[in-house]
Amino acid sequence: MNSEMKQQLRNFALKRTIPFCYSCYQQAPSGVDKSCHSDDLMRLVPGHGCEYGLDWVITAIIEEEMCSLNTQSR
């Protein structure tokens, strides 16, 4: 996969997720947790969970879109 496509997928994943502080177990949409001031945040995908990094987000989005396409084509 070329680097431009990877960057576009990363940007899309960032837009589809919410920064999340696992220590305080709360969303941190500003990118810094207001309680503990941490910027070491996970990415939350509502309905899927939270984890560090974006690769899992990209995979989850692609799987969701593929399932949606399969359901629509029936």
PDB file of C-alpha atoms in Angstrom, residues 3-50:
ATOM      1  CA  SER A   3       2.268   5.987   1.741  1.00  0.00           C
ATOM      2  CA  GLU A   4      -0.371   8.479   0.560  1.00  0.00           C
ATOM      3  CA  MET A   5      -3.139   5.915   1.013  1.00  0.00           C
ATOM      4  CA  LYS A   6      -1.789   4.932   4.438  1.00  0.00           C
ATOM      5  CA  GLN A   7      -1.821   8.580   5.511  1.00  0.00           C
ATOM      6  CA  GLN A   8      -5.383   9.034   4.255  1.00  0.00           C
ATOM      7  CA  LEU A   9      -6.496   5.959   6.218  1.00  0.00           C
ATOM      8  CA  ARG A  10      -4.729   7.249   9.353  1.00  0.00           C
ATOM      9  CA  ASN A  11      -6.433  10.646   8.985  1.00  0.00           C
ATOM     10  CA  PHE A  12      -9.805   8.954   8.516  1.00  0.00           C
ATOM     11  CA  ALA A  13      -9.174   6.780  11.593  1.00  0.00           C
ATOM     12  CA  LEU A  14      -8.296   9.853  13.664  1.00  0.00           C
ATOM     13  CA  LYS A  15     -11.561  11.522  12.610  1.00  0.00           C
ATOM     14  CA  ARG A  16     -13.618   8.415  13.474  1.00  0.00           C
ATOM     15  CA  THR A  17     -12.127   7.997  16.959  1.00  0.00           C
ATOM     16  CA  ILE A  18     -12.123   9.861  20.253  1.00  0.00           C
ATOM     17  CA  PRO A  19      -9.001  10.294  22.393  1.00  0.00           C
ATOM     18  CA  PHE A  20      -9.528   8.260  25.581  1.00  0.00           C
ATOM     19  CA  CYS A  21      -7.659   8.212  28.891  1.00  0.00           C
ATOM     20  CA  TYR A  22      -7.683   4.650  30.164  1.00  0.00           C
ATOM     21  CA  SER A  23      -6.293   5.667  33.582  1.00  0.00           C
ATOM     22  CA  CYS A  24      -9.248   7.973  34.273  1.00  0.00           C
ATOM     23  CA  TYR A  25     -11.559   5.956  32.006  1.00  0.00           C
ATOM     24  CA  GLN A  26     -12.964   9.007  30.264  1.00  0.00           C
ATOM     25  CA  GLN A  27     -12.931  10.692  26.896  1.00  0.00           C
ATOM     26  CA  ALA A  28     -10.356  13.415  26.326  1.00  0.00           C
ATOM     27  CA  PRO A  29     -11.471  15.106  23.102  1.00  0.00           C
ATOM     28  CA  SER A  30      -8.963  17.943  23.479  1.00  0.00           C
ATOM     29  CA  GLY A  31      -6.081  15.458  23.291  1.00  0.00           C
ATOM     30  CA  VAL A  32      -5.154  15.917  26.956  1.00  0.00           C
ATOM     31  CA  ASP A  33      -7.084  14.428  29.863  1.00  0.00           C
ATOM     32  CA  LYS A  34      -8.446  17.201  32.081  1.00  0.00           C
ATOM     33  CA  SER A  35      -8.178  15.123  35.270  1.00  0.00           C
ATOM     34  CA  CYS A  36      -4.667  13.684  35.113  1.00  0.00           C
ATOM     35  CA  HIS A  37      -3.287  15.902  32.297  1.00  0.00           C
ATOM     36  CA  SER A  38      -2.047  12.857  30.379  1.00  0.00           C
ATOM     37  CA  ASP A  39      -1.558  13.044  26.642  1.00  0.00           C
ATOM     38  CA  ASP A  40      -0.753   9.319  26.405  1.00  0.00           C
ATOM     39  CA  LEU A  41      -4.218   8.456  25.168  1.00  0.00           C
ATOM     40  CA  MET A  42      -5.874   5.485  23.536  1.00  0.00           C
ATOM     41  CA  ARG A  43      -8.292   5.809  20.626  1.00  0.00           C
ATOM     42  CA  LEU A  44     -11.943   5.012  21.349  1.00  0.00           C
ATOM     43  CA  VAL A  45     -14.266   3.677  18.683  1.00  0.00           C
ATOM     44  CA  PRO A  46     -17.771   3.749  20.151  1.00  0.00           C
ATOM     45  CA  GLY A  47     -19.256   0.283  19.938  1.00  0.00           C
ATOM     46  CA  HIS A  48     -15.861  -1.362  19.329  1.00  0.00           C
ATOM     47  CA  GLY A  49     -13.682  -0.398  22.291  1.00  0.00           C
ATOM     48  CA  CYS A  50     -10.407   1.403  22.815  1.00  0.00           C
TER      49      CYS A  50
END
